[in-house]
């Protein structure tokens, strides 16, 4: 029996996927539940498993190519004798130009957990043309725990994939000083300036899968009747708190997310969103925070139930989310379950800006830089206070001006007069 492998839908917003790497070659034996390829969805790289036992007979969409969700990307033959039949079927599907057939009639050995290499010789490293490193989830976890840079390893798995055994071999080897281990962890800002590729002035650079996903979301947001409300918040008390606890790993992003989450408890309408049936309120308060991705695009890792988690755990979670986001290792529920969004460009010195509303949410808060500002005090004198401007974008089908103003007023009150509540 010949069965088709389809491009899976790895997230609710995914319409097409790019094949990062095939971990099996045509002619290789595959087992049900075994990872066959890695697909780049709109926000992450995901392992794709086979639903069948048999032989990978034909690859109809090669690594580096893009295919719509639900389209055929390969054929699996139940027996080795059916491989030739699968090749003929691939031609009838109209995929002959991109189909890759076995180079020999002998199937390669099944790859086991230790990363046995198939007949085809793998590349010397696990780097793909985009510069990403191909590694198993277990290998990535081990590398993170032992602060190992995967780019320094040579993978022994299919197509040069780094396996857990490769990392374990390095861990068990005699200790030698390497830059990857000695280098301290990089700081984790809310957003980073993505390094732009070096191109000539007339070059046309195709959009990445992530950038295309951002384009679709932004176009969809054009159909939302939104409005903006600005507010100035004095941050002296928040800044003092941050200086006291940042040595414990607390980030300003986590403090802002916590402040927003606690304020949302009092204003559930700001955590709701529009549907054709009515206004959908949410029980959970999940703060999505915009993070710029290297090479272009952005992603919004989600701090789930931010109102219920202590600030120290929230900061550790945020650091982990950002690291895995930039490695494209987030699971769909870690970037698609936000109920309210935060975008912070204050670290770049931006005074104020308007953020574009995310479809499926009712509001997004844009945060500018906190700066020393000369202000009039209550006794009529002049003084200097640190202030930041925040702008909230709201879906007017759900939220009205008074709702947004009341939310910002309570957020400012929390930050200005009672920031210690963020540590409780």
mmCIF file of C-alpha atoms in Angstrom:
data_model
loop_
_atom_site.group_PDB
_atom_site.id
_atom_site.type_symbol
_atom_site.label_atom_id
_atom_site.label_comp_id
_atom_site.label_asym_id
_atom_site.label_seq_id
_atom_site.Cartn_x
_atom_site.Cartn_y
_atom_site.Cartn_z
ATOM 1 C CA UNK A 1 0.000 0.000 0.000
ATOM 2 C CA UNK A 2 1.230 3.498 -0.876
ATOM 3 C CA UNK A 3 0.453 6.271 1.600
ATOM 4 C CA UNK A 4 0.945 10.002 1.259
ATOM 5 C CA UNK A 5 2.768 12.261 3.692
ATOM 6 C CA UNK A 6 1.032 15.619 3.977
ATOM 7 C CA UNK A 7 2.257 19.024 5.068
ATOM 8 C CA UNK A 8 0.795 19.257 8.583
ATOM 9 C CA UNK A 9 -0.912 22.285 10.134
ATOM 10 C CA UNK A 10 1.351 22.977 13.107
ATOM 11 C CA UNK A 11 -0.603 26.000 14.306
ATOM 12 C CA UNK A 12 -4.049 27.498 13.819
ATOM 13 C CA UNK A 13 -2.650 30.314 11.648
ATOM 14 C CA UNK A 14 -0.341 28.208 9.489
ATOM 15 C CA UNK A 15 -1.263 28.099 5.781
ATOM 16 C CA UNK A 16 2.030 26.782 4.412
ATOM 17 C CA UNK A 17 5.235 25.304 5.745
ATOM 18 C CA UNK A 18 8.863 25.290 4.696
ATOM 19 C CA UNK A 19 10.786 22.032 4.916
ATOM 20 C CA UNK A 20 13.961 22.733 6.871
ATOM 21 C CA UNK A 21 15.410 19.249 6.579
ATOM 22 C CA UNK A 22 14.464 15.679 5.727
ATOM 23 C CA UNK A 23 15.864 13.330 8.369
ATOM 24 C CA UNK A 24 15.219 10.334 6.159
ATOM 25 C CA UNK A 25 16.332 9.719 2.599
ATOM 26 C CA UNK A 26 14.321 7.956 -0.130
ATOM 27 C CA UNK A 27 14.605 4.234 0.456
ATOM 28 C CA UNK A 28 15.061 4.539 4.227
ATOM 29 C CA UNK A 29 12.867 2.485 6.489
ATOM 30 C CA UNK A 30 10.558 4.507 8.728
ATOM 31 C CA UNK A 31 8.566 3.531 11.792
ATOM 32 C CA UNK A 32 5.271 4.910 12.979
ATOM 33 C CA UNK A 33 5.957 7.796 15.373
ATOM 34 C CA UNK A 34 9.517 8.313 14.106
ATOM 35 C CA UNK A 35 10.597 11.837 13.168
ATOM 36 C CA UNK A 36 10.939 12.035 9.393
ATOM 37 C CA UNK A 37 11.463 15.746 8.724
ATOM 38 C CA UNK A 38 11.596 19.184 10.308
ATOM 39 C CA UNK A 39 9.103 21.811 9.140
ATOM 40 C CA UNK A 40 9.311 25.551 9.676
ATOM 41 C CA UNK A 41 5.836 26.772 10.517
ATOM 42 C CA UNK A 42 4.940 30.444 10.799
ATOM 43 C CA UNK A 43 6.689 30.787 14.169
ATOM 44 C CA UNK A 44 8.750 27.679 15.010
ATOM 45 C CA UNK A 45 10.624 24.634 13.720
ATOM 46 C CA UNK A 46 8.742 21.427 14.509
ATOM 47 C CA UNK A 47 9.577 17.733 14.228
ATOM 48 C CA UNK A 48 7.102 15.858 12.010
ATOM 49 C CA UNK A 49 6.545 12.170 12.648
ATOM 50 C CA UNK A 50 5.402 9.411 10.323
ATOM 51 C CA UNK A 51 1.947 7.958 10.859
ATOM 52 C CA UNK A 52 2.946 4.726 9.103
ATOM 53 C CA UNK A 53 5.483 1.907 9.113
ATOM 54 C CA UNK A 54 7.228 1.305 5.820
ATOM 55 C CA UNK A 55 9.809 2.912 3.515
ATOM 56 C CA UNK A 56 10.153 6.539 2.514
ATOM 57 C CA UNK A 57 9.765 5.955 -1.182
ATOM 58 C CA UNK A 58 9.693 9.449 -2.696
ATOM 59 C CA UNK A 59 10.239 12.997 -1.477
ATOM 60 C CA UNK A 60 8.014 15.310 -3.543
ATOM 61 C CA UNK A 61 8.977 18.552 -1.778
ATOM 62 C CA UNK A 62 12.692 18.953 -1.173
ATOM 63 C CA UNK A 63 14.373 20.640 1.800
ATOM 64 C CA UNK A 64 14.231 24.403 1.480
ATOM 65 C CA UNK A 65 10.957 24.387 -0.478
ATOM 66 C CA UNK A 66 7.549 25.579 0.702
ATOM 67 C CA UNK A 67 4.276 23.659 0.442
ATOM 68 C CA UNK A 68 0.670 24.501 1.380
ATOM 69 C CA UNK A 69 -0.837 22.825 4.431
ATOM 70 C CA UNK A 70 -2.456 19.540 3.398
ATOM 71 C CA UNK A 71 -0.417 19.094 0.219
ATOM 72 C CA UNK A 72 1.583 15.939 -0.484
ATOM 73 C CA UNK A 73 5.259 16.190 0.461
ATOM 74 C CA UNK A 74 6.275 12.539 0.216
ATOM 75 C CA UNK A 75 5.151 8.954 -0.287
ATOM 76 C CA UNK A 76 5.608 5.993 2.059
ATOM 77 C CA UNK A 77 5.557 2.440 0.659
ATOM 78 C CA UNK A 78 4.435 -0.360 2.939
ATOM 79 C CA UNK A 79 7.023 -2.750 1.459
ATOM 80 C CA UNK A 80 10.337 -2.283 -0.270
ATOM 81 C CA UNK A 81 8.906 -3.871 -3.410
ATOM 82 C CA UNK A 82 6.338 -1.058 -3.697
ATOM 83 C CA UNK A 83 8.938 1.727 -3.932
ATOM 84 C CA UNK A 84 8.911 1.644 -7.756
ATOM 85 C CA UNK A 85 5.110 1.868 -7.714
ATOM 86 C CA UNK A 86 5.357 4.905 -5.429
ATOM 87 C CA UNK A 87 7.743 6.612 -7.870
ATOM 88 C CA UNK A 88 5.213 6.145 -10.646
ATOM 89 C CA UNK A 89 2.464 7.521 -8.422
ATOM 90 C CA UNK A 90 4.616 10.579 -7.655
ATOM 91 C CA UNK A 91 4.802 11.371 -11.366
ATOM 92 C CA UNK A 92 1.028 11.022 -11.695
ATOM 93 C CA UNK A 93 0.636 13.555 -8.877
ATOM 94 C CA UNK A 94 2.430 16.095 -11.041
ATOM 95 C CA UNK A 95 5.432 16.383 -8.758
ATOM 96 C CA UNK A 96 8.001 14.807 -11.014
ATOM 97 C CA UNK A 97 10.189 17.901 -11.221
ATOM 98 C CA UNK A 98 10.780 18.044 -7.473
ATOM 99 C CA UNK A 99 10.453 14.374 -6.615
ATOM 100 C CA UNK A 100 13.508 12.688 -5.159
ATOM 101 C CA UNK A 101 13.705 8.948 -5.612
ATOM 102 C CA UNK A 102 15.974 6.356 -3.968
ATOM 103 C CA UNK A 103 19.450 6.134 -5.445
ATOM 104 C CA UNK A 104 19.621 2.419 -4.696
ATOM 105 C CA UNK A 105 17.083 -0.340 -4.235
ATOM 106 C CA UNK A 106 18.544 -1.259 -0.865
ATOM 107 C CA UNK A 107 16.907 0.500 2.055
ATOM 108 C CA UNK A 108 19.159 2.211 4.583
ATOM 109 C CA UNK A 109 19.252 1.060 8.186
ATOM 110 C CA UNK A 110 16.659 2.541 10.491
ATOM 111 C CA UNK A 111 18.055 5.407 12.508
ATOM 112 C CA UNK A 112 18.054 4.571 16.199
ATOM 113 C CA UNK A 113 18.232 6.753 19.296
ATOM 114 C CA UNK A 114 22.024 6.974 19.171
ATOM 115 C CA UNK A 115 21.932 8.645 15.770
ATOM 116 C CA UNK A 116 23.012 5.838 13.386
ATOM 117 C CA UNK A 117 23.803 7.416 10.035
ATOM 118 C CA UNK A 118 21.873 6.213 6.954
ATOM 119 C CA UNK A 119 23.534 5.163 3.714
ATOM 120 C CA UNK A 120 23.699 8.690 2.329
ATOM 121 C CA UNK A 121 26.630 10.607 3.783
ATOM 122 C CA UNK A 122 25.475 13.488 5.998
ATOM 123 C CA UNK A 123 26.813 17.021 5.782
ATOM 124 C CA UNK A 124 29.785 17.769 8.030
ATOM 125 C CA UNK A 125 27.660 19.980 10.297
ATOM 126 C CA UNK A 126 24.020 20.361 11.148
ATOM 127 C CA UNK A 127 23.742 23.840 9.690
ATOM 128 C CA UNK A 128 21.127 24.435 7.015
ATOM 129 C CA UNK A 129 21.347 27.165 4.360
ATOM 130 C CA UNK A 130 19.523 29.653 6.623
ATOM 131 C CA UNK A 131 22.234 29.234 9.256
ATOM 132 C CA UNK A 132 20.015 27.377 11.751
ATOM 133 C CA UNK A 133 21.338 24.347 13.540
ATOM 134 C CA UNK A 134 19.342 21.136 13.172
ATOM 135 C CA UNK A 135 19.164 19.253 16.434
ATOM 136 C CA UNK A 136 16.720 16.985 18.218
ATOM 137 C CA UNK A 137 14.639 18.457 21.064
ATOM 138 C CA UNK A 138 16.531 16.265 23.565
ATOM 139 C CA UNK A 139 19.864 17.498 22.201
ATOM 140 C CA UNK A 140 18.768 21.124 22.525
ATOM 141 C CA UNK A 141 17.656 20.567 26.105
ATOM 142 C CA UNK A 142 20.961 18.953 27.066
ATOM 143 C CA UNK A 143 22.942 21.686 25.334
ATOM 144 C CA UNK A 144 21.009 24.361 27.180
ATOM 145 C CA UNK A 145 21.496 22.657 30.559
ATOM 146 C CA UNK A 146 25.268 22.395 30.026
ATOM 147 C CA UNK A 147 25.666 25.743 28.209
ATOM 148 C CA UNK A 148 26.944 24.157 25.019
ATOM 149 C CA UNK A 149 26.808 26.016 21.713
ATOM 150 C CA UNK A 150 25.272 23.579 19.224
ATOM 151 C CA UNK A 151 27.039 25.377 16.376
ATOM 152 C CA UNK A 152 30.336 23.912 17.609
ATOM 153 C CA UNK A 153 29.141 20.309 17.215
ATOM 154 C CA UNK A 154 29.100 18.002 14.215
ATOM 155 C CA UNK A 155 25.922 15.972 14.028
ATOM 156 C CA UNK A 156 26.014 12.220 13.470
ATOM 157 C CA UNK A 157 22.290 11.928 12.786
ATOM 158 C CA UNK A 158 20.515 11.973 9.428
ATOM 159 C CA UNK A 159 21.553 14.914 7.253
ATOM 160 C CA UNK A 160 23.994 16.020 9.931
ATOM 161 C CA UNK A 161 21.352 16.406 12.631
ATOM 162 C CA UNK A 162 22.764 16.786 16.134
ATOM 163 C CA UNK A 163 21.452 14.034 18.394
ATOM 164 C CA UNK A 164 21.361 13.718 22.163
ATOM 165 C CA UNK A 165 24.255 11.262 21.880
ATOM 166 C CA UNK A 166 26.414 13.932 20.212
ATOM 167 C CA UNK A 167 25.858 16.309 23.118
ATOM 168 C CA UNK A 168 26.331 13.580 25.709
ATOM 169 C CA UNK A 169 29.635 12.634 24.066
ATOM 170 C CA UNK A 170 30.884 16.185 24.525
ATOM 171 C CA UNK A 171 29.653 16.330 28.121
ATOM 172 C CA UNK A 172 31.471 13.107 28.910
ATOM 173 C CA UNK A 173 34.677 14.201 27.156
ATOM 174 C CA UNK A 174 37.611 15.738 29.086
ATOM 175 C CA UNK A 175 36.900 19.351 29.885
ATOM 176 C CA UNK A 176 38.517 21.799 27.521
ATOM 177 C CA UNK A 177 38.012 25.539 27.558
ATOM 178 C CA UNK A 178 35.685 26.547 24.745
ATOM 179 C CA UNK A 179 34.223 29.945 23.944
ATOM 180 C CA UNK A 180 30.698 28.529 23.988
ATOM 181 C CA UNK A 181 30.939 27.429 27.612
ATOM 182 C CA UNK A 182 32.945 30.355 28.915
ATOM 183 C CA UNK A 183 30.798 33.027 27.319
ATOM 184 C CA UNK A 184 28.264 34.446 29.809
ATOM 185 C CA UNK A 185 24.610 34.329 28.823
ATOM 186 C CA UNK A 186 23.468 37.253 26.724
ATOM 187 C CA UNK A 187 21.040 39.764 28.210
ATOM 188 C CA UNK A 188 17.399 39.171 27.455
ATOM 189 C CA UNK A 189 15.670 42.364 26.281
ATOM 190 C CA UNK A 190 12.045 42.488 25.181
ATOM 191 C CA UNK A 191 13.101 43.156 21.614
ATOM 192 C CA UNK A 192 16.348 43.333 19.718
ATOM 193 C CA UNK A 193 17.428 45.060 16.582
ATOM 194 C CA UNK A 194 17.500 42.235 14.068
ATOM 195 C CA UNK A 195 20.722 41.980 12.131
ATOM 196 C CA UNK A 196 19.915 42.888 8.550
ATOM 197 C CA UNK A 197 21.430 40.721 5.810
ATOM 198 C CA UNK A 198 24.163 42.292 3.715
ATOM 199 C CA UNK A 199 22.585 42.870 0.326
ATOM 200 C CA UNK A 200 23.158 44.984 -2.724
ATOM 201 C CA UNK A 201 20.838 47.947 -3.272
ATOM 202 C CA UNK A 202 18.947 46.202 -6.067
ATOM 203 C CA UNK A 203 18.621 42.812 -4.396
ATOM 204 C CA UNK A 204 15.152 41.359 -3.798
ATOM 205 C CA UNK A 205 15.153 39.339 -0.569
ATOM 206 C CA UNK A 206 12.198 36.933 -0.280
ATOM 207 C CA UNK A 207 10.191 37.080 2.926
ATOM 208 C CA UNK A 208 10.772 34.323 5.448
ATOM 209 C CA UNK A 209 7.933 32.121 6.643
ATOM 210 C CA UNK A 210 7.813 34.151 9.854
ATOM 211 C CA UNK A 211 7.707 37.462 7.988
ATOM 212 C CA UNK A 212 4.876 36.182 5.791
ATOM 213 C CA UNK A 213 2.935 35.236 8.929
ATOM 214 C CA UNK A 214 3.436 38.746 10.306
ATOM 215 C CA UNK A 215 2.216 40.205 6.990
ATOM 216 C CA UNK A 216 -0.971 38.120 7.130
ATOM 217 C CA UNK A 217 -1.692 39.194 10.702
ATOM 218 C CA UNK A 218 -1.066 42.860 9.965
ATOM 219 C CA UNK A 219 -3.292 42.818 6.889
ATOM 220 C CA UNK A 220 -6.018 41.160 8.962
ATOM 221 C CA UNK A 221 -5.686 43.921 11.561
ATOM 222 C CA UNK A 222 -6.663 46.510 8.927
ATOM 223 C CA UNK A 223 -10.244 45.310 9.205
ATOM 224 C CA UNK A 224 -10.410 46.135 12.930
ATOM 225 C CA UNK A 225 -11.831 49.556 13.913
ATOM 226 C CA UNK A 226 -9.279 50.589 16.514
ATOM 227 C CA UNK A 227 -8.434 53.702 18.508
ATOM 228 C CA UNK A 228 -5.482 54.906 20.613
ATOM 229 C CA UNK A 229 -5.202 56.395 24.076
ATOM 230 C CA UNK A 230 -1.967 57.829 25.529
ATOM 231 C CA UNK A 231 -1.001 58.180 29.196
ATOM 232 C CA UNK A 232 2.077 59.390 31.091
ATOM 233 C CA UNK A 233 3.214 57.294 34.068
ATOM 234 C CA UNK A 234 5.780 58.334 36.681
ATOM 235 C CA UNK A 235 8.199 55.437 37.204
ATOM 236 C CA UNK A 236 10.375 56.573 40.149
ATOM 237 C CA UNK A 237 8.920 53.990 42.546
ATOM 238 C CA UNK A 238 9.041 51.215 39.936
ATOM 239 C CA UNK A 239 12.645 52.063 39.054
ATOM 240 C CA UNK A 240 13.665 51.886 42.723
ATOM 241 C CA UNK A 241 12.012 48.487 43.078
ATOM 242 C CA UNK A 242 13.723 47.237 39.937
ATOM 243 C CA UNK A 243 17.143 48.314 41.224
ATOM 244 C CA UNK A 244 16.494 46.387 44.435
ATOM 245 C CA UNK A 245 15.493 43.084 42.852
ATOM 246 C CA UNK A 246 17.159 42.941 39.429
ATOM 247 C CA UNK A 247 20.155 41.117 40.937
ATOM 248 C CA UNK A 248 17.750 38.240 41.632
ATOM 249 C CA UNK A 249 17.055 37.858 37.922
ATOM 250 C CA UNK A 250 13.974 40.059 37.727
ATOM 251 C CA UNK A 251 13.504 41.838 34.401
ATOM 252 C CA UNK A 252 11.669 45.070 33.681
ATOM 253 C CA UNK A 253 9.622 43.199 31.089
ATOM 254 C CA UNK A 254 8.346 40.828 33.778
ATOM 255 C CA UNK A 255 7.531 43.766 36.076
ATOM 256 C CA UNK A 256 5.526 45.499 33.339
ATOM 257 C CA UNK A 257 3.742 42.265 32.394
ATOM 258 C CA UNK A 258 2.881 41.610 36.034
ATOM 259 C CA UNK A 259 1.570 45.160 36.477
ATOM 260 C CA UNK A 260 -0.607 44.823 33.377
ATOM 261 C CA UNK A 261 -1.912 41.410 34.483
ATOM 262 C CA UNK A 262 -2.889 42.642 37.962
ATOM 263 C CA UNK A 263 -4.652 45.649 36.429
ATOM 264 C CA UNK A 264 -6.525 43.400 33.987
ATOM 265 C CA UNK A 265 -8.068 41.611 36.976
ATOM 266 C CA UNK A 266 -10.022 44.822 37.611
ATOM 267 C CA UNK A 267 -10.834 45.420 33.943
ATOM 268 C CA UNK A 268 -11.918 42.115 32.328
ATOM 269 C CA UNK A 269 -13.245 43.932 29.259
ATOM 270 C CA UNK A 270 -9.626 44.787 28.348
ATOM 271 C CA UNK A 271 -8.858 41.058 28.306
ATOM 272 C CA UNK A 272 -11.819 40.202 26.050
ATOM 273 C CA UNK A 273 -12.086 40.075 22.252
ATOM 274 C CA UNK A 274 -14.692 40.415 19.534
ATOM 275 C CA UNK A 275 -16.519 37.536 17.856
ATOM 276 C CA UNK A 276 -19.490 37.620 15.481
ATOM 277 C CA UNK A 277 -21.558 36.057 18.244
ATOM 278 C CA UNK A 278 -20.594 38.688 20.826
ATOM 279 C CA UNK A 279 -17.819 39.703 23.209
ATOM 280 C CA UNK A 280 -15.766 36.736 24.408
ATOM 281 C CA UNK A 281 -14.413 37.155 27.930
ATOM 282 C CA UNK A 282 -11.441 35.107 29.094
ATOM 283 C CA UNK A 283 -10.769 33.439 32.395
ATOM 284 C CA UNK A 284 -6.974 33.408 32.020
ATOM 285 C CA UNK A 285 -4.762 36.471 31.793
ATOM 286 C CA UNK A 286 -1.936 35.671 29.357
ATOM 287 C CA UNK A 287 0.426 38.502 28.457
ATOM 288 C CA UNK A 288 1.999 38.230 24.989
ATOM 289 C CA UNK A 289 5.215 40.242 24.651
ATOM 290 C CA UNK A 290 6.648 41.206 21.259
ATOM 291 C CA UNK A 291 10.190 39.996 20.558
ATOM 292 C CA UNK A 292 12.150 40.847 17.403
ATOM 293 C CA UNK A 293 13.654 37.833 15.669
ATOM 294 C CA UNK A 294 17.134 37.720 14.126
ATOM 295 C CA UNK A 295 16.824 38.040 10.367
ATOM 296 C CA UNK A 296 13.444 39.779 10.465
ATOM 297 C CA UNK A 297 9.961 39.343 11.804
ATOM 298 C CA UNK A 298 8.712 39.143 15.361
ATOM 299 C CA UNK A 299 7.115 36.654 17.695
ATOM 300 C CA UNK A 300 5.054 37.089 20.855
ATOM 301 C CA UNK A 301 6.002 34.583 23.585
ATOM 302 C CA UNK A 302 3.221 34.336 26.146
ATOM 303 C CA UNK A 303 3.509 34.676 29.927
ATOM 304 C CA UNK A 304 0.559 32.509 30.916
ATOM 305 C CA UNK A 305 -1.492 33.407 33.993
ATOM 306 C CA UNK A 306 0.878 36.282 34.691
ATOM 307 C CA UNK A 307 -1.396 37.599 37.424
ATOM 308 C CA UNK A 308 -0.979 34.399 39.468
ATOM 309 C CA UNK A 309 2.775 33.819 39.190
ATOM 310 C CA UNK A 310 5.359 35.456 41.444
ATOM 311 C CA UNK A 311 7.714 37.954 39.823
ATOM 312 C CA UNK A 312 10.803 35.755 40.221
ATOM 313 C CA UNK A 313 9.243 32.738 38.506
ATOM 314 C CA UNK A 314 7.759 35.022 35.872
ATOM 315 C CA UNK A 315 11.217 36.447 35.075
ATOM 316 C CA UNK A 316 12.762 32.978 34.784
ATOM 317 C CA UNK A 317 9.937 31.893 32.506
ATOM 318 C CA UNK A 318 10.392 34.979 30.358
ATOM 319 C CA UNK A 319 14.122 34.386 29.933
ATOM 320 C CA UNK A 320 13.481 30.785 28.881
ATOM 321 C CA UNK A 321 10.750 31.808 26.433
ATOM 322 C CA UNK A 322 12.959 34.393 24.717
ATOM 323 C CA UNK A 323 15.889 31.985 24.365
ATOM 324 C CA UNK A 324 13.681 29.299 22.828
ATOM 325 C CA UNK A 325 11.836 31.820 20.672
ATOM 326 C CA UNK A 326 15.077 32.931 19.020
ATOM 327 C CA UNK A 327 16.030 29.281 18.532
ATOM 328 C CA UNK A 328 12.560 28.723 16.967
ATOM 329 C CA UNK A 329 11.762 26.067 19.547
ATOM 330 C CA UNK A 330 8.507 27.411 21.002
ATOM 331 C CA UNK A 331 5.429 25.239 20.956
ATOM 332 C CA UNK A 332 2.310 26.794 19.346
ATOM 333 C CA UNK A 333 0.567 27.329 22.693
ATOM 334 C CA UNK A 334 3.588 29.335 23.879
ATOM 335 C CA UNK A 335 3.115 32.062 21.269
ATOM 336 C CA UNK A 336 -0.543 31.881 20.192
ATOM 337 C CA UNK A 337 -2.481 31.990 23.483
ATOM 338 C CA UNK A 338 -2.015 35.642 24.452
ATOM 339 C CA UNK A 339 -5.056 37.558 25.672
ATOM 340 C CA UNK A 340 -3.371 40.998 25.875
ATOM 341 C CA UNK A 341 -0.149 42.189 24.228
ATOM 342 C CA UNK A 342 2.789 44.311 25.367
ATOM 343 C CA UNK A 343 5.310 45.950 23.037
ATOM 344 C CA UNK A 344 8.256 47.723 24.682
ATOM 345 C CA UNK A 345 10.546 49.891 22.548
ATOM 346 C CA UNK A 346 11.626 52.023 25.470
ATOM 347 C CA UNK A 347 14.973 50.228 25.640
ATOM 348 C CA UNK A 348 15.799 51.775 22.266
ATOM 349 C CA UNK A 349 15.119 55.271 23.549
ATOM 350 C CA UNK A 350 11.774 55.561 21.773
ATOM 351 C CA UNK A 351 9.581 58.221 23.400
ATOM 352 C CA UNK A 352 6.226 56.889 22.233
ATOM 353 C CA UNK A 353 4.636 54.862 19.444
ATOM 354 C CA UNK A 354 1.397 53.180 18.442
ATOM 355 C CA UNK A 355 1.307 49.385 18.258
ATOM 356 C CA UNK A 356 -0.807 47.462 15.740
ATOM 357 C CA UNK A 357 -3.572 45.390 17.264
ATOM 358 C CA UNK A 358 -3.156 41.619 17.182
ATOM 359 C CA UNK A 359 -6.160 39.771 15.680
ATOM 360 C CA UNK A 360 -7.950 37.773 18.366
ATOM 361 C CA UNK A 361 -7.136 40.277 21.116
ATOM 362 C CA UNK A 362 -8.841 43.433 22.296
ATOM 363 C CA UNK A 363 -5.844 45.599 23.176
ATOM 364 C CA UNK A 364 -2.079 46.062 22.986
ATOM 365 C CA UNK A 365 0.034 48.417 25.117
ATOM 366 C CA UNK A 366 3.035 50.227 23.604
ATOM 367 C CA UNK A 367 5.640 51.337 26.168
ATOM 368 C CA UNK A 368 8.154 54.109 25.580
ATOM 369 C CA UNK A 369 11.347 55.022 27.438
ATOM 370 C CA UNK A 370 11.374 56.251 31.025
ATOM 371 C CA UNK A 371 13.158 59.642 31.119
ATOM 372 C CA UNK A 372 13.927 62.319 33.722
ATOM 373 C CA UNK A 373 11.334 65.037 33.184
ATOM 374 C CA UNK A 374 10.874 68.448 34.732
ATOM 375 C CA UNK A 375 7.388 68.615 36.225
ATOM 376 C CA UNK A 376 5.385 70.912 38.484
ATOM 377 C CA UNK A 377 4.963 69.487 41.979
ATOM 378 C CA UNK A 378 1.780 69.685 44.023
ATOM 379 C CA UNK A 379 3.185 72.586 46.082
ATOM 380 C CA UNK A 380 3.722 74.652 42.949
ATOM 381 C CA UNK A 381 7.463 74.107 42.636
ATOM 382 C CA UNK A 382 9.463 72.466 39.867
ATOM 383 C CA UNK A 383 10.919 69.020 40.293
ATOM 384 C CA UNK A 384 12.399 66.154 38.290
ATOM 385 C CA UNK A 385 10.598 62.839 37.969
ATOM 386 C CA UNK A 386 11.146 59.850 35.706
ATOM 387 C CA UNK A 387 8.204 59.402 33.386
ATOM 388 C CA UNK A 388 7.273 57.106 30.521
ATOM 389 C CA UNK A 389 4.566 57.413 27.915
ATOM 390 C CA UNK A 390 2.346 54.457 27.145
ATOM 391 C CA UNK A 391 -0.103 54.205 24.238
ATOM 392 C CA UNK A 392 -2.846 51.607 24.169
ATOM 393 C CA UNK A 393 -4.488 50.415 20.951
ATOM 394 C CA UNK A 394 -7.988 49.001 21.396
ATOM 395 C CA UNK A 395 -10.633 47.239 19.322
ATOM 396 C CA UNK A 396 -13.545 49.687 19.383
ATOM 397 C CA UNK A 397 -16.036 46.875 18.813
ATOM 398 C CA UNK A 398 -15.249 45.664 22.330
ATOM 399 C CA UNK A 399 -13.567 48.493 24.239
ATOM 400 C CA UNK A 400 -14.592 52.132 24.519
ATOM 401 C CA UNK A 401 -12.537 55.179 25.364
ATOM 402 C CA UNK A 402 -13.673 55.272 28.989
ATOM 403 C CA UNK A 403 -12.691 51.607 29.424
ATOM 404 C CA UNK A 404 -9.177 52.252 28.132
ATOM 405 C CA UNK A 405 -8.784 55.415 30.219
ATOM 406 C CA UNK A 406 -9.875 53.659 33.410
ATOM 407 C CA UNK A 407 -7.464 50.795 32.747
ATOM 408 C CA UNK A 408 -4.519 53.148 32.190
ATOM 409 C CA UNK A 409 -5.424 55.157 35.276
ATOM 410 C CA UNK A 410 -5.352 52.047 37.484
ATOM 411 C CA UNK A 411 -2.146 50.811 35.833
ATOM 412 C CA UNK A 412 -0.473 54.142 36.581
ATOM 413 C CA UNK A 413 -1.722 54.091 40.165
ATOM 414 C CA UNK A 414 -0.238 50.619 40.719
ATOM 415 C CA UNK A 415 3.140 51.545 39.211
ATOM 416 C CA UNK A 416 3.379 54.956 40.879
ATOM 417 C CA UNK A 417 2.085 54.264 44.387
ATOM 418 C CA UNK A 418 2.212 50.543 45.071
ATOM 419 C CA UNK A 419 4.816 48.720 42.922
ATOM 420 C CA UNK A 420 5.660 46.444 45.878
ATOM 421 C CA UNK A 421 2.403 44.641 45.070
ATOM 422 C CA UNK A 422 4.208 43.218 42.037
ATOM 423 C CA UNK A 423 6.422 41.122 44.319
ATOM 424 C CA UNK A 424 3.614 39.588 46.368
#
